[in-house]
Coordinates of C-alpha atoms and ligand atoms in Angstrom, one line a residue:
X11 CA -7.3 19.2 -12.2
X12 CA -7.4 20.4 -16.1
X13 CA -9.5 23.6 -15.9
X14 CA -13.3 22.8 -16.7
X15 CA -16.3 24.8 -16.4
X16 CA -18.8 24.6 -13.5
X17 CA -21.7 24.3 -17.5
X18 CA -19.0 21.5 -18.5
X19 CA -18.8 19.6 -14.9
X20 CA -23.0 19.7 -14.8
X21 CA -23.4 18.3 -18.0
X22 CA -20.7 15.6 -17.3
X23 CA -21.8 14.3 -14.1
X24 CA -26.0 15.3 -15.3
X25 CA -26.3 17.4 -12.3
X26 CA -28.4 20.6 -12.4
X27 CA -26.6 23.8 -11.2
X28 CA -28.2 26.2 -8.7
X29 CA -27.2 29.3 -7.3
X30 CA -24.5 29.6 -9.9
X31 CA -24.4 32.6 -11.4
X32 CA -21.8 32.7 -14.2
X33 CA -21.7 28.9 -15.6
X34 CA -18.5 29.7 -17.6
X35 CA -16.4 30.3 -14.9
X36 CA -13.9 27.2 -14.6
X37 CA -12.7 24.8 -11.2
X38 CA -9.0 25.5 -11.7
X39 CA -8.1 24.2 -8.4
X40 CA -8.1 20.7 -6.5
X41 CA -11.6 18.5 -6.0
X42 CA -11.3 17.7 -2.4
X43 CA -14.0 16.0 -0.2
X44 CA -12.2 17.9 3.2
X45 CA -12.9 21.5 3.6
X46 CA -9.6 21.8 4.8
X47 CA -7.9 21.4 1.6
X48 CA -10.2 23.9 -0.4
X49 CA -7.6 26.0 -1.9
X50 CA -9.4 29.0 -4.5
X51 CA -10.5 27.8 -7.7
X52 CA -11.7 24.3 -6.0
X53 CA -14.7 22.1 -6.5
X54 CA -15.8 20.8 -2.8
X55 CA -17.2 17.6 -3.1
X56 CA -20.2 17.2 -0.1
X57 CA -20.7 13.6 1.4
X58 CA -22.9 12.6 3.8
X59 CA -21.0 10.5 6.6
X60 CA -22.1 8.9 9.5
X61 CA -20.8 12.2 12.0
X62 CA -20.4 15.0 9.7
X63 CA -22.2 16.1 6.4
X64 CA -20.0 17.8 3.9
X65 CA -23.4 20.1 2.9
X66 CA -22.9 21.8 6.1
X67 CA -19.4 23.2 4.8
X68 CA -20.9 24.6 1.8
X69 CA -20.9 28.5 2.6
X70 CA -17.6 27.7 4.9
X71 CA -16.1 26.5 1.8
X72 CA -17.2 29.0 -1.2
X73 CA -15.7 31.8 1.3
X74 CA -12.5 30.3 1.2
X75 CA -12.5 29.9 -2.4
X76 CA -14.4 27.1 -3.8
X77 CA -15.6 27.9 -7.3
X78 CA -18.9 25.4 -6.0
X79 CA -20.0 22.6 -4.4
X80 CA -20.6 18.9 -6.1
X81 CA -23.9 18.3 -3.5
X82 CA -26.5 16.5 -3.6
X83 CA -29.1 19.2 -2.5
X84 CA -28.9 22.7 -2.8
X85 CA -26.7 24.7 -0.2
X86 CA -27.4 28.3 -1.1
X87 CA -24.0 28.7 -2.4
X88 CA -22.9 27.6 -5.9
X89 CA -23.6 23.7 -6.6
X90 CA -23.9 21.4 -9.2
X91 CA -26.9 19.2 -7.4
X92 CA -27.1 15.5 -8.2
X93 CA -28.8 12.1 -6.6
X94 CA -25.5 10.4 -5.9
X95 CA -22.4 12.2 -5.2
X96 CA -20.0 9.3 -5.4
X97 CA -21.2 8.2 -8.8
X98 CA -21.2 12.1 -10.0
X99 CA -17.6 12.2 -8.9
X100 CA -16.7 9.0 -10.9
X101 CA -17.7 10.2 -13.8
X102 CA -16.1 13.5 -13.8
X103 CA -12.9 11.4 -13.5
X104 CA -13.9 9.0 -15.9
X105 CA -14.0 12.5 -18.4
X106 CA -11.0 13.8 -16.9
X107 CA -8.7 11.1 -17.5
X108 CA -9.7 10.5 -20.8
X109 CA -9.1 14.1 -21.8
X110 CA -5.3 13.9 -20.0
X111 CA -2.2 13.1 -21.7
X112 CA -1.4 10.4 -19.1
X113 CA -0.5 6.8 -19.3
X114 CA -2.1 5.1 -16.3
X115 CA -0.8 2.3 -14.4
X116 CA -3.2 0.4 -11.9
X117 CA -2.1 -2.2 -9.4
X118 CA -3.6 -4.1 -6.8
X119 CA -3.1 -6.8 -4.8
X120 CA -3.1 -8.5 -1.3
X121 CA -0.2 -7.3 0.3
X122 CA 2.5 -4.3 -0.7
X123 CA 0.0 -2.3 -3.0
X124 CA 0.9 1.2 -1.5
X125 CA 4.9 0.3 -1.0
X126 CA 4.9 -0.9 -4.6
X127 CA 3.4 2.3 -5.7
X128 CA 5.4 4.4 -3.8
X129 CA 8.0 2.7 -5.8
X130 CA 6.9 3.1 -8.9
X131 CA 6.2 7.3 -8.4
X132 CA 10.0 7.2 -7.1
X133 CA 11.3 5.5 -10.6
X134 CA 9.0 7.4 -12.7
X135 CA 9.0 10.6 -11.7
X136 CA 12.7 10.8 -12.9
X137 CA 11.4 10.2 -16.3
X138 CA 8.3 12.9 -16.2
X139 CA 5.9 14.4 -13.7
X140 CA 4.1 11.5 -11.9
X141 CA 0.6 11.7 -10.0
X142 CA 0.2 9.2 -7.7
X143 CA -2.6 7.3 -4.4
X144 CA -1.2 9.8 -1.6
X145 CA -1.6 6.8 1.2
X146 CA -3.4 4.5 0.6
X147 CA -7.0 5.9 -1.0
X148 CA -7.5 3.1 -3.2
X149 CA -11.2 3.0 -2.7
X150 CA -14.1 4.7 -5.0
X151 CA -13.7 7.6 -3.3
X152 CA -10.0 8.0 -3.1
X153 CA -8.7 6.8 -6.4
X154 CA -11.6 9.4 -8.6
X155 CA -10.2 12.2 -6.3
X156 CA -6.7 10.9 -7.3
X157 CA -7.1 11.1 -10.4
X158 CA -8.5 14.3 -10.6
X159 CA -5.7 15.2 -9.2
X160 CA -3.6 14.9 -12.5
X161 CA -3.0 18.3 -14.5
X162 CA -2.0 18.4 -18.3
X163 CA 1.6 18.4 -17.7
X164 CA 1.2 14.7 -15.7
X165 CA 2.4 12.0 -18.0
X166 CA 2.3 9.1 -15.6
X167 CA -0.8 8.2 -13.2
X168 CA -0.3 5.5 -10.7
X169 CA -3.1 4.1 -9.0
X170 CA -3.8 1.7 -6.1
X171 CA -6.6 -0.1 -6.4
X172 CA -8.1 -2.1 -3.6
X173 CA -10.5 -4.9 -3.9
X174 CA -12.9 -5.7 -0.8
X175 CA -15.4 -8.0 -3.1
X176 CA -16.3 -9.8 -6.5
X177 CA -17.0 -6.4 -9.3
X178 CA -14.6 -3.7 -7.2
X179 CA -12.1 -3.8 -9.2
X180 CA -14.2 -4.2 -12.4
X181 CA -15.9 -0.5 -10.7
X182 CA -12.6 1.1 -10.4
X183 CA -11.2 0.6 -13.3
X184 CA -14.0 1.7 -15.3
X185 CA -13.8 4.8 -13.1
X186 CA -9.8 4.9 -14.5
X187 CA -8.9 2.9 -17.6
X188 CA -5.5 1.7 -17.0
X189 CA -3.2 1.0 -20.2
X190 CA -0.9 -0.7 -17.8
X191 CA -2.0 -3.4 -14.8
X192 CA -0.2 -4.9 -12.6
X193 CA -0.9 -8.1 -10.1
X194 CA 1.2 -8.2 -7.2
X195 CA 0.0 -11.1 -5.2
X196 CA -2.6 -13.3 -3.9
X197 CA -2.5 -14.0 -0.3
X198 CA -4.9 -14.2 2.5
X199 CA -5.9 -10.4 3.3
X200 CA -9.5 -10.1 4.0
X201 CA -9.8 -14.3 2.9
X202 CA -12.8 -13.9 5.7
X203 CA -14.2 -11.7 3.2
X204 CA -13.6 -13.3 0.3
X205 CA -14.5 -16.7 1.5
X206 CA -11.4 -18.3 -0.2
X207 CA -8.1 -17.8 -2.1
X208 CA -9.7 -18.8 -5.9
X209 CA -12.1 -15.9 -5.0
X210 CA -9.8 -13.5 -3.7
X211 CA -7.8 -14.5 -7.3
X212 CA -11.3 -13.7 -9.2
X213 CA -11.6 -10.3 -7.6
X214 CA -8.2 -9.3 -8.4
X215 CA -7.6 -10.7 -11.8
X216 CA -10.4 -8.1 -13.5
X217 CA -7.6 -5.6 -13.4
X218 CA -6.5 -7.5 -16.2
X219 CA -9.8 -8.3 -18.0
X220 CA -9.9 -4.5 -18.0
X221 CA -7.2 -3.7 -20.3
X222 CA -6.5 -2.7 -23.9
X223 CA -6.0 -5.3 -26.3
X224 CA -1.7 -5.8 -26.8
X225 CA -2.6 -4.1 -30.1
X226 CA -4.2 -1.0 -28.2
X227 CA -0.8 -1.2 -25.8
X228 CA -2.2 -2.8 -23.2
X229 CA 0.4 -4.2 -20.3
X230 CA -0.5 -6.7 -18.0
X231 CA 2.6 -7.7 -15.0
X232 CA 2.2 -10.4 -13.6
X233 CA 3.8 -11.9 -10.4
X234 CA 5.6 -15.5 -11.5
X235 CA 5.9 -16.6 -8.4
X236 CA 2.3 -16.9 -7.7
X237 CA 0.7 -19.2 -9.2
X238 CA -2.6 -17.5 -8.9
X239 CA -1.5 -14.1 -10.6
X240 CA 0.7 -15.9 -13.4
X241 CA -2.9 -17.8 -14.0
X242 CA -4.2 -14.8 -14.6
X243 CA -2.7 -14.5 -18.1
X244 CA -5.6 -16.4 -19.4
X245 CA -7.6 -13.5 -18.4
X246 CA -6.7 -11.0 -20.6
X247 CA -5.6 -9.8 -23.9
X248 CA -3.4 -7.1 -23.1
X249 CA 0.7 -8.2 -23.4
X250 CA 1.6 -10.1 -20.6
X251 CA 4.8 -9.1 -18.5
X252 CA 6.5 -11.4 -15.7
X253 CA 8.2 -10.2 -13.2
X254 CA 9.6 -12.0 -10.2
X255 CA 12.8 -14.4 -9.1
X256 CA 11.4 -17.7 -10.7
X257 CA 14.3 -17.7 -13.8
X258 CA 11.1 -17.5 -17.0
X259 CA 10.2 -14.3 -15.8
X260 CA 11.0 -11.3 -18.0
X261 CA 12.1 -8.9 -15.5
X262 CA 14.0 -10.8 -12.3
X263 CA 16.2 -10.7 -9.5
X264 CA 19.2 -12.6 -9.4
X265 CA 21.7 -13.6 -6.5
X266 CA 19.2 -11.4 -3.5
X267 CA 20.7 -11.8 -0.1
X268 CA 20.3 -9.5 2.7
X269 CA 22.8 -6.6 4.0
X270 CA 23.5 -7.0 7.1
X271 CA 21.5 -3.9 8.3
X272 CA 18.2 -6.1 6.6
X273 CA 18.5 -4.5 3.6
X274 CA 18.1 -6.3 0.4
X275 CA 20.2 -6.3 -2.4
X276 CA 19.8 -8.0 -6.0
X277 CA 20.4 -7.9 -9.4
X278 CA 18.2 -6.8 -11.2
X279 CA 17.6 -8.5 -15.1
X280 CA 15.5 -6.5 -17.6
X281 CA 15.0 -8.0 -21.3
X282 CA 17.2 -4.7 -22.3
X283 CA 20.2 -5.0 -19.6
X284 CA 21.2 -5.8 -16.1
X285 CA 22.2 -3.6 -13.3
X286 CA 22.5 -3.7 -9.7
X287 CA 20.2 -2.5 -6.7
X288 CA 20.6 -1.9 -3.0
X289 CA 17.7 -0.8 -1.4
X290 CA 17.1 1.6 1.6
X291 CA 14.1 0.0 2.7
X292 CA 14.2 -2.9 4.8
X293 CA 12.5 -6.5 4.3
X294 CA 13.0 -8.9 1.5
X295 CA 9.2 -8.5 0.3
X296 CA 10.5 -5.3 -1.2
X297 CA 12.5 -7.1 -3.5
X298 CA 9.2 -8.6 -4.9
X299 CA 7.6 -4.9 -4.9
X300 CA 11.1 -3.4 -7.0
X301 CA 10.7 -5.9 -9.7
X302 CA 7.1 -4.9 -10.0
X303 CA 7.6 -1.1 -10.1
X304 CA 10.9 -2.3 -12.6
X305 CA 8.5 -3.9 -14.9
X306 CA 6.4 -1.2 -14.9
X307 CA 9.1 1.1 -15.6
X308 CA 10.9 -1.0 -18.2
X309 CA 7.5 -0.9 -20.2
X310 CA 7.2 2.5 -20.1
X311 CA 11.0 3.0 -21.4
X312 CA 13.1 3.3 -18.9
X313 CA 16.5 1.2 -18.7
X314 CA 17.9 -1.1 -16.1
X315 CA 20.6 1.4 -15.1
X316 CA 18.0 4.1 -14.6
X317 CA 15.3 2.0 -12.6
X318 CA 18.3 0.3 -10.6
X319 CA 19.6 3.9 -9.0
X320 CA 15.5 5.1 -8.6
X321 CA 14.9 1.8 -6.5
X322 CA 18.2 2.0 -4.6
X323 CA 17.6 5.6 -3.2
X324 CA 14.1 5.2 -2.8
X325 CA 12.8 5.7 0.6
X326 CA 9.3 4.8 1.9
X327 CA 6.5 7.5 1.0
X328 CA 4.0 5.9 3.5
X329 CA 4.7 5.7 7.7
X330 CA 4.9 2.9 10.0
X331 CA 6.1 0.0 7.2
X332 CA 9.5 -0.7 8.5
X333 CA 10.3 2.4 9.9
X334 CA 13.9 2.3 11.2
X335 CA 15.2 4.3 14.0
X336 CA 18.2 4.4 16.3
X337 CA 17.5 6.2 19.6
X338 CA 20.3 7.6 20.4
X339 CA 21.2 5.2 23.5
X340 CA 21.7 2.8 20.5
X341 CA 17.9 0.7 21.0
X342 CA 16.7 0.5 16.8
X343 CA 12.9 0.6 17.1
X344 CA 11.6 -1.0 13.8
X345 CA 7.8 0.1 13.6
X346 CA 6.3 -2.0 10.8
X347 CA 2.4 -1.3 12.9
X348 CA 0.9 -0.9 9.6
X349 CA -0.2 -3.8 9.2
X350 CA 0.3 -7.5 8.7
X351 CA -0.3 -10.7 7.4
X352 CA 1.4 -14.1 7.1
X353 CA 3.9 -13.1 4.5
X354 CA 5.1 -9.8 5.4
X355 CA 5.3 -11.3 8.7
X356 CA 7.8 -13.5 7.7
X357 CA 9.6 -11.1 5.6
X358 CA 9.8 -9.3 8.8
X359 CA 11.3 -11.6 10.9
X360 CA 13.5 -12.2 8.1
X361 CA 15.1 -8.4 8.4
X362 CA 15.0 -8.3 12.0
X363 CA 17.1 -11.7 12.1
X364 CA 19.5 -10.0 9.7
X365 CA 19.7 -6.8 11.6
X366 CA 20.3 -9.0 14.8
X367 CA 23.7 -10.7 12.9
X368 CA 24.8 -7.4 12.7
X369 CA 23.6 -6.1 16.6
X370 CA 24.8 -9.5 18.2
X371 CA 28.5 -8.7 17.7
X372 CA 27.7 -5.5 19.1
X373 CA 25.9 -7.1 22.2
X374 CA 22.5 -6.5 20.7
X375 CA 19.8 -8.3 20.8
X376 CA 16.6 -9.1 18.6
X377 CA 12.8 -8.8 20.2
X378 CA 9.9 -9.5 18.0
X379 CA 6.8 -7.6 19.8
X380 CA 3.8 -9.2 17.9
X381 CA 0.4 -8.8 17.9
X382 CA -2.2 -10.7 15.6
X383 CA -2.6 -10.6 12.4
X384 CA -6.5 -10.2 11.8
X385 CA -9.3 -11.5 8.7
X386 CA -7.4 -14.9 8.7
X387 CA -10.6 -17.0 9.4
X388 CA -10.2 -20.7 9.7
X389 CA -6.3 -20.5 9.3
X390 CA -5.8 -18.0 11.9
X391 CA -4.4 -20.9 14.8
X392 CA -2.1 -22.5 11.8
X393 CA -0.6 -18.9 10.8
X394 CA -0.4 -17.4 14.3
X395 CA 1.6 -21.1 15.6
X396 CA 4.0 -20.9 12.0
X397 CA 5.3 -17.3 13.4
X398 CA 6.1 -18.1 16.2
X399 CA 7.6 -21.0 15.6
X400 CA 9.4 -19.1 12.5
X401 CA 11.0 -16.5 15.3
X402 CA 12.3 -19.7 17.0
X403 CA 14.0 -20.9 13.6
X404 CA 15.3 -17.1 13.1
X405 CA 17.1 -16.8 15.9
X406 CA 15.4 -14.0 17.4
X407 CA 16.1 -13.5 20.9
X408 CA 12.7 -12.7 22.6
X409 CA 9.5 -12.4 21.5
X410 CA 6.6 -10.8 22.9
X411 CA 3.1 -11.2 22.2
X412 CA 0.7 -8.9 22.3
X413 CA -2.8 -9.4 22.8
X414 CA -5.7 -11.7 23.5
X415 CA -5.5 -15.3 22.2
X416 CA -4.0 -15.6 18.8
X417 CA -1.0 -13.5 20.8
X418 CA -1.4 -16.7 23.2
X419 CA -1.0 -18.6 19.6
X420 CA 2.4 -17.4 19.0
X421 CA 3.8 -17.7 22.0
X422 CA 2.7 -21.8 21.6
X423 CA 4.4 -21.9 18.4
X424 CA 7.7 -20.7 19.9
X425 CA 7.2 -22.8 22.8
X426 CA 6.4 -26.3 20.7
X427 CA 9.6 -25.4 18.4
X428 CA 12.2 -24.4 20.5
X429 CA 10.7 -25.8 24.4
X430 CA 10.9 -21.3 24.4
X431 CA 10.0 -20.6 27.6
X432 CA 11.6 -17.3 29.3
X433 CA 12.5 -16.8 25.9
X434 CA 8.8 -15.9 25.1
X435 CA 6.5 -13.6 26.8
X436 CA 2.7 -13.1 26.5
X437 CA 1.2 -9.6 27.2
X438 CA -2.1 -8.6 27.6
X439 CA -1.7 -5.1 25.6
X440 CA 0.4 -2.6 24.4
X441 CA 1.0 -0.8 27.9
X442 CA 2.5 -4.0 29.4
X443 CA 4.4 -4.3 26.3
X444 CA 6.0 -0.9 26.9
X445 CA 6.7 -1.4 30.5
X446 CA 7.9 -4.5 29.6
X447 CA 10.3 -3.4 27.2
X448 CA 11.5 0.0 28.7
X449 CA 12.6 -2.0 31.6
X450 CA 14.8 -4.9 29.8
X451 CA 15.9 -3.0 26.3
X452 CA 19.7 -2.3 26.5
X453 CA 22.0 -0.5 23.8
X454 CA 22.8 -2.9 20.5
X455 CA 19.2 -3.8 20.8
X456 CA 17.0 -4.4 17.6
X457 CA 12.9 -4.4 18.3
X458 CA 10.4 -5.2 15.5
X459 CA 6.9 -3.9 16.5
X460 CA 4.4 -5.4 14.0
X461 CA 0.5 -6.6 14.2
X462 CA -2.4 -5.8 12.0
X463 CA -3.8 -2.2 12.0
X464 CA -6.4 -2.8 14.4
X465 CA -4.0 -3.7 16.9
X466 CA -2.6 -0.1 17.0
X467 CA 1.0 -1.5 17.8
X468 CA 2.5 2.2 16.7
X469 CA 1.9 3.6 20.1
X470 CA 4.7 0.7 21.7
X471 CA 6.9 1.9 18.8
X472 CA 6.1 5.7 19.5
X473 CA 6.5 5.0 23.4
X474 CA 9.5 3.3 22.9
X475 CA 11.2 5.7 21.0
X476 CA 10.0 8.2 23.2
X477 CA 11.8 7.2 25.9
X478 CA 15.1 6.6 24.3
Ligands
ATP935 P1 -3.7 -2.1 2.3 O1 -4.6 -3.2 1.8 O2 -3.8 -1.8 3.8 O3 -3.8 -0.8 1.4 P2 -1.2 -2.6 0.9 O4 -1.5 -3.7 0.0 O5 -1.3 -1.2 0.3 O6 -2.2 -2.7 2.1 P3 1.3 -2.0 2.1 O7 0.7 -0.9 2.9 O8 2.3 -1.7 1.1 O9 0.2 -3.0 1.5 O10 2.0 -3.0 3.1 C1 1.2 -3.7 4.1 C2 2.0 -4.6 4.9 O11 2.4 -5.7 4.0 C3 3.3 -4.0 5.5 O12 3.4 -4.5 6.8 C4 4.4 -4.5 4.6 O13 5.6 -4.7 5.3 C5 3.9 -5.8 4.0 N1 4.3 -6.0 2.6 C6 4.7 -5.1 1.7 N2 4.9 -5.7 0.5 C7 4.7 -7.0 0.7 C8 4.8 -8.2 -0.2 N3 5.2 -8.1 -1.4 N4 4.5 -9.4 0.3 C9 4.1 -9.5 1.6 N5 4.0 -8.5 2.5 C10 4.3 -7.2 2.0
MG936 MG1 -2.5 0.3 0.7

């Protein structure tokens, strides 16, 4: 964080400080909410969770360094007290960020939020130091601590911002005032939520209703290819940017095929020059995030040829999201467990189908291990049946599902498509998966392991690759 005073921080966030005996002396070090990650000069932030309050830390902390503690009674150790912790902490960053030399660039989105900005940090930070979301924090406890992570020397502040409801967005980024935001898609995470697409759309689009005026350089980037983000132009007066593989947009991809290890490969047009990109992560949904961190990059000065080698030797900052490995019996394990929803699930099956053209001549074969993909509400049977019917079409050799019934949904889908019968297999969990696979893999093999996080399909991944 830029140095402040412990006076400067209680008159910021209104808090009254107790216990504090020199009010000059500054928080130097990072505001952290884990008392693990006190390092000396910090400012401990003390929330009350369901298991653990962060006030009982207080002395543990100041002994290892903490300048004080951001609480919301008083500990006995230095603290700046206030009623609400979370909003205090907003609107230190909400001072902070104004006071920084930093361009910042929000994003959000339903799907590919933290790949895209771990793209983005990649590109960037060849140009000057970048702060970015470690993870995923994209919450309004995550992306203040985030920001106050930035120091003078950051020039670029990338932020994921996630949107559970109608006015989150509009929260966050009053919190952080992007100059540049950018839409990535509309799709049906959390639609049980929502309650529909159009509101999912609402909730996203006041990223752009947050910007600067073009005048004031505000960038919106917009996805072309959905219509509900390119709608979205209406929404805002910033600049508007369009990125995606529909020929209007301003920043696109042109002749993108698949490598035949499932990598994509495109080139990449920019309104000041072309250049050509070969990525090292796997799935063609990534070609969708590169042109987004592209745009992002080409606004903020950065030419095709240099944004083309950041995206082709950038790796993935984040686990479990297609996560390749060979065991060295020649089994590849792809552990995409993250998460999932309808279309990264086909951009899954997609890379695994292009991996297997490579495997077959080798004697490999493809298995899709599935599990469901969760928050889909009344489309859940429709999306679950198109899967597995879309791993019929692909070519994939076996697929297992994993699970209760919409596991019992894809395994219909593949059967009504291709009459799949031994071809498809229908676990209860991940154990019988495992056992399952240990028994049947053989070298050549490609597995995809992918359901949404609450399916926990990282431990067949982790087992598998365990055994290899
Ligand atoms: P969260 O809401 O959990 O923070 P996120 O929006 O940050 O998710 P990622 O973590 O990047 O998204 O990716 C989540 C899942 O979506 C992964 O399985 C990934 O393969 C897939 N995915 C990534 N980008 C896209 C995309 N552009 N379209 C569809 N799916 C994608
Ligand atoms: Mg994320």
């Amino acid at each position: 964080m830029i140095a402040l005073s412990l006076a400067e921080i209680a008159a910021v966030v209104g808090g009254q400080t107790h216990d504090i005996p020199d009010p000059s002396v500054e928080v130097t070090g990072p505001v952290v909410r884990d008392s693990r990650e006190v390092a000396p000069g910090s400012l401990f932030v003390a929330f009350v969770g369901e298991r653990v309050d962060g006030h009982d830390y207080a002395a543990a902390v100041v002994e290892a360094g903490a300048a004080a503690v951001l609480a919301s009674r008083p500990v006995g150790v230095p603290a700046i007290v206030v009623d609400d912790v979370q909003t205090a902490l907003g609107a230190l960053a909400r001072h902070v960020v104004h006071r920084l030399g930093a361009t910042l660039v929000a994003l959000t989105g339903s799907a590919g939020k933290t790949s895209t900005k771990d793209l983005i940090a990649q590109v960037l930070r060849r140009k000057a130091p970048t702060v970015f979301t470690p993870g995923s924090l994209n919450n309004e406890i995550g992306l203040p601590l985030t920001a106050l992570s930035a120091t003078a020397e950051t020039r670029f502040l990338v932020l994921e911002m996630g949107a559970r409801g109608i006015g989150h967005i509009r929260y966050l980024a009053d919190l952080t005032p992007p100059k540049i935001g950018l839409v990535l898609n509309v799709g049906t995470a959390h639609i049980g939520e929502f309650g529909g697409r159009e509101q999912i759309a609402q909730a996203k689009g006041e990223l752009v209703e947050s910007l600067p005026p073009a005048a004031d350089g505000g960038v919106a980037i917009l996805n072309a290819d959905d219509p509900l983000v390119r709608a979205m132009a209406s929404r805002t007066t910033a600049k508007t940017v369009f990125f995606g593989e529909s020929g209007e947009a301003d920043v696109r991809a042109e002749n993108v095929r698949l490598t035949d290890t499932g990598q994509p490969a495109f080139r990449l047009h920019t309104p000041s020059g072309c250049s050509d990109v070969t990525m090292r992560l796997y799935g063609e949904h990534h070609v969708s995030n590169a042109l987004a961190a592209a745009a992002v990059a080409h606004e903020l000065g950065m030419s095709a040829e240099e944004i083309a080698t950041a995206l082709s030797e950038a790796g993935s900052l984040s686990r479990w999201r297609m996560e390749v490995t060979e065991r060295p019996d020649g089994v590849t394990i792809v552990n995409d467990a993250y998460n999932a929803n309808p279309e990264s699930m086909r951009a899954a099956l997609r890379a695994l189908a292009a991996m297997g053209e490579a495997s077959r001549a080798k004697g490999g074969r493809t298995w899709a291990v599935l599990g469901k993909m969760a928050e889909l509400g009344d489309e859940a049977l429709a999306e679950h049946d198109a899967v597995g019917r879309l791993a019929v079409r692909l070519n994939v050799g076996k697929l297992v599902a994993v699970g209760g019934r919409e596991a019992a949904w894809l395994q219909l889908g593949a059967y009504n498509e291709g009459s799949w019968g031994e071809e498809s297999v229908h676990v209860s969990d991940a154990q019988a998966a495992v056992d399952l696979l240990r028994s049947e893999l053989r070298p050549g093999d490609v597995v995809l392991v992918k359901a949404s996080r609450s399916v926990g399909l990282e431990t067949v991944a982790q087992a598998l690759l365990a055994t290899g």
